[in-house]
Amino acid sequence: MATMADFRTSEKSWWCPGCGDFGVLAALQKALVELATEPENVALVAGIGCSGKIGNYINSYNLHVVHGRSLPAAQAVKLANRELTVLAAGGDGDGFAIGMGHYMHALRRNVDITYVVMDNQIYGLTKGQTSPTSDGGFHTKSTPNGNIEKSVNQMQLAIASGCGFVANGLSSNQKQLVQIIKQAIQFPGFALVNTYSPCVTFNKVNTYDFYKSELVNVDEDPTYDRHDKFAAMKMLMEHNELVTGIIYEDPNSTRYEDLVKGFKPEGIVNQKWEVDDETWNKVLAQYK
Amino acid sequence: MATMADFRTSEKSWWCPGCGDFGVLAALQKALVELATEPENVALVAGIGCSGKIGNYINSYNLHVVHGRSLPAAQAVKLANRELTVLAAGGDGDGFAIGMGHYMHALRRNVDITYVVMDNQIYGLTKGQTSPTSDGGFHTKSTPNGNIEKSVNQMQLAIASGCGFVANGLSSNQKQLVQIIKQAIQFPGFALVNTYSPCVTFNKVNTYDFYKSELVNVDEDPTYDRHDKFAAMKMLMEHNELVTGIIYEDPNSTRYEDLVKGFKPEGIVNQKWEVDDETWNKVLAQYK
Amino acid sequence: MLKEVCWQIGGEQGGGLDSTVEVFNTVASRAGYYVYAYKTFASRIKGGHTDFTTRLSTERVQAPAAGVNLLVTLDQESIDLCARNVYPGAIILADEAINAKLPEGIDAKLLTMPLNKLTLALGNPLMKNNLVLGASAAFLGMPIDGFKTYATTRWGNKGEEFVALIHKSMQEGYDYVVANWPELRLEIEEGDGKERLLMIGNEAAALGALAGGCRTVFSYPITPASEIAESLVKIFPKVGGVAVQMEDELASIVACIGAGFTGARAMTATAGPGISLMQEAMGLAAMTETPVVIVDTQRGGPSTGMPTKQEQSDLMALAYGGHGDSPRIVLAPGSVGELIPMTAEAFNLADNYHCPVLIASDLAIALFQQTVEPEEAKLSSMPQINRGPLANPEELAGLARDVFQRYSKQVNENGVSARSLPGIKNGQFLATGAEHGAFGKVTESAANRVYMMDRRMRRIQNVNTEAVRYFGSENADIVVIGFGTTVGAAKESIAEIEAATGKKAGVLQIRLIYPVPVAQIQAYVKGAKAMVVESNATGQFSFMLKGAGYNPANLYSLLKYDGTLITVEEIRNAAMAVLNGEGQYFVSGGGQGVRKAADPTITLAAQEA
Amino acid sequence: MLKEVCWQIGGEQGGGLDSTVEVFNTVASRAGYYVYAYKTFASRIKGGHTDFTTRLSTERVQAPAAGVNLLVTLDQESIDLCARNVYPGAIILADEAINAKLPEGIDAKLLTMPLNKLTLALGNPLMKNNLVLGASAAFLGMPIDGFKTYATTRWGNKGEEFVALIHKSMQEGYDYVVANWPELRLEIEEGDGKERLLMIGNEAAALGALAGGCRTVFSYPITPASEIAESLVKIFPKVGGVAVQMEDELASIVACIGAGFTGARAMTATAGPGISLMQEAMGLAAMTETPVVIVDTQRGGPSTGMPTKQEQSDLMALAYGGHGDSPRIVLAPGSVGELIPMTAEAFNLADNYHCPVLIASDLAIALFQQTVEPEEAKLSSMPQINRGPLANPEELAGLARDVFQRYSKQVNENGVSARSLPGIKNGQFLATGAEHGAFGKVTESAANRVYMMDRRMRRIQNVNTEAVRYFGSENADIVVIGFGTTVGAAKESIAEIEAATGKKAGVLQIRLIYPVPVAQIQAYVKGAKAMVVESNATGQFSFMLKGAGYNPANLYSLLKYDGTLITVEEIRNAAMAVLNGEGQYFVSGGGQGVRKAADPTITLAAQEA
Ligand SMILES: Cc1ncc(C[n+]2csc(CCOP(=O)(O)OP(=O)(O)O)c2C)c(N)n1
Ligand SMILES: Cc1ncc(C[n+]2csc(CCOP(=O)(O)OP(=O)(O)O)c2C)c(N)n1
Ligand code: SF4
Ligand code: SF4
Ligand SMILES: [Mg+2]
Ligand SMILES: [Mg+2]
């Protein structure tokens, strides 16, 4: 069985010391170990950003795509090989600015992948511009007079789109995050794991301390029913998305893959692709 | 004052007889007349699709952009000239497939434009493929075995994104639709006017009759409070978006334009652009 | 008896003409005729003029006809628009109800038939089409039985009564013509009865994908590409594939890269606007060395352009459209039939060269039916699936992790090294669009950069494919260079050029658009005059040829960019002018014939110094 | 006394070196030196090696230095990486704490100074930088007062105490050097004290936009373009403009089209990935004849490529990247200073030619500081705002509706007709990316298509701008052709080439990349050997030149594509080789010098027949 070491690489990290992404990476590796996955059976598709560099630091099959497009690739990876544990990962800009359209459609398509967002409410790699999840009034290079746009509510959007697994973690709360990621991977369908993953270099407002004091933890609330969609939506609306834990889970999720007519359990890559004469001739017949 | 005739063009319509888009066009023209706007002060940005052809049939300044991108253009039109009545228009595919990212961001940016969607739950112009708003199980050329994706809930998404005006009309209910569009145009900020606009050629399920029998009209419900965000969300969730009327209105909306530092009431085009020496030298000073 | 006739029908769009034509073409094909069918249509669903033309012949035909023998018109607009294209003495059949008037100066017989009245009597508006089919069969001397048989199998499921009504309508149409115009016949020689296929290029591409092992398609609807995915979504349940309609083209191409990375053969199909949107991700495929196949059914550009009109103006975008230097392979079919094995081959090329392989189809190939010889569609004549350099799982299993180098310097003769696929133990690597070293990890080392850039670009200089195909006379005086739809007309023009000029002519079909096979072209053209025929405004392929070193002084050009198909006559006329030394650059179209033009290559005009 | 010195500092990224360098460069500029500054950095925020080099001179300098005189190193890695670039006998100053070792074979004096210790004593870790500045000033003979004055104005708001500490630190650094190495001096001649500007190209582009009447910017952050929007978002509140950070580049360009349609001057700024994403909409601007300005700060491609490295490989994408045939204008600046008026001019060109105007900047121009002469930045020397053909509102008011034709055949000498703007009565029209007639309404008429296509393409053949600029000897034997960052090195190479070969050399700067000014180039090159120097792997500009008809036999090429800047030495060496007849194509970089290469233009290799 694979260990943490098996999921690490020898690359020296390019992240700043203290960056939230370290914690997300560690939790992800831990979850994979605890689920007894093997590195060769994990495919991780990452976007562009500081967060997108995660593929350099995890020993798995890694695809580092262009900015904003991790989700279309990840869904296709899963369809091509259903035996893989497929993860998509990236930042708030990657996922909710340029990648927003793909996010919305992945949510409703429900291919069995897990999407781990490292939300630091800023653009890290391009050195500190306002991101779609930045708070109103936030001052950055691109909004020196304060952000005047409303921030994206990615978890409410997930619920409104019919996503069956909506969770939020905090990079520094490893225990909870590992649990969340494990359940997300096991969930049959598209699972959103948002994480608050502080950028210690450029975001001096949304810090570890900020999140620790602001986040409401539904995992610790015995009265909270994570199967109640309305309740989940209300919780997120009321707390301005500053909620952590597994916020919503649909007990009746059916994977996209299971709904494709004629689709085989082994997906695509493990099939023989040569067409037999009978099939070929049946197809040709309509052109005669 | 401009009349209906002033807003019409001599172009023969390319829409199929009976297409829902006729009704949307007529309601839009009527609303403009009733608001006493003049054709030269209206700018309409349309996407690509049957619906996107609307600009051929309305006498105003029309910009017919590439597929999915009416909203970025429309927002810019408004910023460039705040004196214009700015409309964006297009289909469900244009707005919620390829255009989804822009939709989500226009919602939260809150530039003072009105977005009229002609939702026929199908791709008309490309001859009948499943659209993001198509119902589950819907059979088309692209889903001959039935649609297996969840449909987009564009009104819930609008509310979750902080949009301050969310309404839905039916192409054949002119009276209500005219009212909705008028209020949307008067709303200070981004206003969503979704319309169900049946495609009589390719969608034999979501017909005029279907909508007439399925739609719940909140405008006729005296107990409904359109200022209650959570109620609006609940209403939409419970009725699977088959709700008509003004579903949500934020009484405290502030336009993006009003928040831009130093922005002038006349926008851009009506300014003199020559820089004076003082400003120029002040700017240059930082490079000395 | 005629070896060939051309039948045309005009009327209102969305009124069912397309299915009438489908019946006509299928019956003609089954009777053993070669069919080349094309149409005029607009970017709207119902209303507006449309016309369909079918050229049927006892020999292979692959270009628009020079004229029409039998024109069936259901409205006056169709007469106004189509009548000037008929052969002298042609028959124009019109519905009595439309009070048809023939424009002046047209040498044709205008016959009217009470189509509306007869339809009314038959009690079903759909029967008008069957009357038309019957009447057409009578004029052309095609046995009405073929039509009836087709109706029986096609609409059998709608009940005997319905089929009987169809048969009756067809017969009535047939009889009406026989009774009223017993002398007027355009009788075509009997078809050879051989079983051939009839399909559009988009269906051929789908077949090629099926044969080529493609089981994942990610695409977004667009004219004129949609039928590729629509065909595959019907075929795939038979073979366990999946065709996903994505949210846009950006998603489509990246999904293909995801599937390709995982080891599946993936394809997307689009037209110009989609190609523009895919530029960034094509670079990603090139950087990560991931196979991916893209079909571009070119249409009138730029932007939305003319979505229902023919054009070949995406070549520059296909070959060079993205930022940075990156390898691509661009193929172009010369006929519908050729597209089947070519599409299958595209997957082999992608797997062998680890870069995007694009197929430059065009609207006329994509959407217009052509006869396909059974040999062209034989499963056994399809290229065998060849996965290219792949790591050996057993070998890797025996190694430790971090030994396998995805971007190893140990490359094959094409400059490509083996890839591993997810699931293979010890094959893990990073595939990134950022510059990277042997294991795929990001590095900005200058020396590595030079190696990796050379590695990527070098591979496409040795693409092993049939880059060109030559037809016609050896040692020609003029070689017509074409690709895509123009190839058919070019081939038919050879005899005409030779007849008209007494000089020798040949056609060089370009199957590999990029990398430009300059040396191969030079070898075929030798001392001849080379005339590039293309459907675009700036002579994109000529530009590519010159950029690749071809001598501009010896390059002649015929362009057409009005949305209509290049004809045999236009190529012949341009060739004659070239051979006569009348000029170097010619254009045609827009209602005018072939005419001299300035060099279409865009450069800044010389200025005063 | 030296006319020029080169100062370099190496250390860890994100450790504040950038602000140290900013102080150094600004003080140098204020002292009246010409500055050319450049850096090595990676696509990461903190950690990893970075180095900054500043060439300061009493004469204009615009290229990387041939060596370094004073290298300050804060870690051993910097010594390892940078020491081999020093001039013989150079000074290398290292922190005592790092136990510095000089690699073998390097002729330099390694001096150590207890930077850490002194910093500790000063009680503020930021003071290390000031110690370094003081020490550097001492070695270079720059008066320490300039540094102190700067500190006073810059950090005055942080309190007197803080400023005093900075002054103290600077002085300590200075004194340490004077006390310990009284003899070691690299004294540079005194600066002329003239007030000049120092800025990066992105700031220059922002200034140009301001002067050019641009008041709307829609963009998305990307290296190395972000500073353009970041500068304007700070400037705009002063003039009532708006800079919106959009959700992506697709939105950015379409927003610019929306603003342009409305009559505002709009700009977006991006790098390669964004350019790829903007291809579709550039066609929309061309079709609708809407002005729009796009700045591309080229970086290493394709895909994510090398985001922090120099390259000039987007030319093909900029000129030809979209589907279909469409007009564009591509400009390239030769220096930071030139970018100010060029950006302003871009808006005039866009308004006059009604098509996208692109500026091909590159990473080194975009991000590296250069001295700008006050004359280059004088408001009065900026191009006057010229709105191009606009409908007259009074005239239109007097007409009825449906009279004004936006796409009228009444065009000016450039082939452009007047546009109306929203708000103007009777000027209403449809601007669509679909083919359209005079009023903008959609039509698929063949004759109209030909007219409209010709109309659009023709305009760019007469772009009225200074397409090329020539420097150096008349009747040169070799003309070095360059654009962007390479122009600086090329210009400095003239004297070296002439000195080394005794032949005459000139530089032809290409300011208009597309449409390719072939005739102008030919007129300047005459019988000389033309050597194109470009930072890409396939010789994109050479390809464009050849495609546009330039004789390939007379075209020589020097390419560099390892991410580093082309140097004077490389150009000189390649020019010598060309003049010696040693070859036609050369590459450099990747740790190797100039070497012969095969023709970089991608073509299919000749195959057996
Ligand atoms: C098409 C494109 N546009 C822009 C960029 C530049 N870019 C790189 S990362 C990034 C955003 C980073 O923010 P986020 O996704 O939040 O990641 P973080 O660095 O904060 O982890 C941007 C805009 C790009 N690489 N590609
Ligand atoms: C980039 C791009 N992709 C695809 C298309 C093809 N296309 C034209 S309209 C359309 C969708 C039409 O559906 P919708 O937006 O719902 O409009 P409707 O026709 O139903 O009114 C598509 C996919 C295009 N024009 N551009
Ligand atoms: S800049 Fe921010 S997000 Fe990026 S590595 Fe540093 S701390 Fe993390
Ligand atoms: S196809 Fe449908 S949406 Fe398009 S015009 Fe016809 S009815 Fe309307
Ligand atoms: Mg972020
Ligand atoms: Mg629709």
GROMACS .gro file of C-alpha atoms in nm, chain C residues 190-286:
model
   97
  766GLU     CA    1  -2.901   0.294  -6.733
  767GLY     CA    2  -2.699   0.284  -6.413
  768ASP     CA    3  -2.467  -0.012  -6.367
  769GLY     CA    4  -2.660  -0.124  -6.061
  770LYS     CA    5  -2.341  -0.166  -5.863
  771GLU     CA    6  -2.384  -0.104  -5.493
  772ARG     CA    7  -2.209   0.215  -5.391
  773LEU     CA    8  -2.228   0.441  -5.091
  774LEU     CA    9  -2.361   0.789  -5.078
  775MET     CA   10  -2.271   1.017  -4.794
  776ILE     CA   11  -2.157   1.359  -4.686
  777GLY     CA   12  -1.806   1.429  -4.569
  778ASN     CA   13  -1.913   1.467  -4.210
  779GLU     CA   14  -2.044   1.113  -4.217
  780ALA     CA   15  -1.721   0.999  -4.377
  781ALA     CA   16  -1.523   1.166  -4.101
  782ALA     CA   17  -1.735   0.986  -3.843
  783LEU     CA   18  -1.672   0.655  -4.018
  784GLY     CA   19  -1.303   0.726  -4.031
  785ALA     CA   20  -1.302   0.804  -3.661
  786LEU     CA   21  -1.480   0.478  -3.590
  787ALA     CA   22  -1.230   0.282  -3.796
  788GLY     CA   23  -0.942   0.477  -3.648
  789GLY     CA   24  -1.022   0.371  -3.294
  790CYS     CA   25  -1.164   0.701  -3.183
  791ARG     CA   26  -1.408   0.643  -2.897
  792THR     CA   27  -1.425   0.986  -2.740
  793VAL     CA   28  -1.562   1.291  -2.911
  794PHE     CA   29  -1.592   1.627  -2.740
  795SER     CA   30  -1.747   1.898  -2.946
  796TYR     CA   31  -1.985   2.187  -2.969
  797PRO     CA   32  -2.245   2.223  -3.243
  798ILE     CA   33  -2.153   2.443  -3.536
  799THR     CA   34  -2.236   2.461  -3.902
  800PRO     CA   35  -2.107   2.282  -4.103
  801ALA     CA   36  -1.945   2.038  -3.858
  802SER     CA   37  -2.230   1.923  -3.635
  803GLU     CA   38  -2.309   1.604  -3.826
  804ILE     CA   39  -1.975   1.453  -3.733
  805ALA     CA   40  -2.061   1.435  -3.365
  806GLU     CA   41  -2.425   1.365  -3.442
  807SER     CA   42  -2.323   1.060  -3.644
  808LEU     CA   43  -2.088   0.938  -3.377
  809VAL     CA   44  -2.333   0.981  -3.093
  810LYS     CA   45  -2.553   0.735  -3.282
  811ILE     CA   46  -2.271   0.494  -3.362
  812PHE     CA   47  -2.095   0.497  -3.026
  813PRO     CA   48  -2.342   0.296  -2.821
  814LYS     CA   49  -2.254   0.004  -3.050
  815VAL     CA   50  -1.887   0.022  -2.956
  816GLY     CA   51  -1.884   0.170  -2.607
  817GLY     CA   52  -1.771   0.516  -2.702
  818VAL     CA   53  -1.886   0.848  -2.568
  819ALA     CA   54  -1.965   1.168  -2.755
  820VAL     CA   55  -2.008   1.463  -2.525
  821GLN     CA   56  -2.158   1.792  -2.631
  822MET     CA   57  -1.938   2.032  -2.439
  823GLU     CA   58  -2.016   2.385  -2.327
  824ASP     CA   59  -1.788   2.538  -2.591
  825GLU     CA   60  -1.489   2.475  -2.813
  826LEU     CA   61  -1.238   2.571  -2.546
  827ALA     CA   62  -1.369   2.286  -2.337
  828SER     CA   63  -1.391   2.053  -2.636
  829ILE     CA   64  -1.026   2.072  -2.730
  830VAL     CA   65  -0.901   2.056  -2.373
  831ALA     CA   66  -1.122   1.754  -2.310
  832CYS     CA   67  -0.965   1.588  -2.613
  833ILE     CA   68  -0.624   1.658  -2.465
  834GLY     CA   69  -0.738   1.504  -2.137
  835ALA     CA   70  -0.860   1.193  -2.314
  836GLY     CA   71  -0.549   1.180  -2.531
  837PHE     CA   72  -0.326   1.208  -2.225
  838THR     CA   73  -0.513   0.916  -2.073
  839GLY     CA   74  -0.456   0.709  -2.386
  840ALA     CA   75  -0.790   0.731  -2.561
  841ARG     CA   76  -0.815   0.848  -2.919
  842ALA     CA   77  -1.009   1.169  -2.904
  843MET     CA   78  -1.147   1.399  -3.166
  844THR     CA   79  -1.325   1.727  -3.188
  845ALA     CA   80  -1.495   1.873  -3.493
  846THR     CA   81  -1.563   2.237  -3.551
  847ALA     CA   82  -1.555   2.520  -3.803
  848GLY     CA   83  -1.358   2.845  -3.819
  849PRO     CA   84  -1.486   3.016  -3.503
  850GLY     CA   85  -1.407   2.702  -3.307
  851ILE     CA   86  -1.062   2.678  -3.459
  852SER     CA   87  -0.989   3.030  -3.345
  853LEU     CA   88  -1.100   2.943  -2.994
  854MET     CA   89  -0.885   2.630  -2.987
  855GLN     CA   90  -0.557   2.804  -3.064
  856GLU     CA   91  -0.430   2.825  -2.709
  857ALA     CA   92  -0.498   2.462  -2.631
  858MET     CA   93  -0.344   2.337  -2.953
  859GLY     CA   94  -0.024   2.478  -2.812
  860LEU     CA   95  -0.090   2.280  -2.495
  861ALA     CA   96  -0.120   1.958  -2.694
  862ALA     CA   97   0.203   2.042  -2.872
   0.00000   0.00000   0.00000
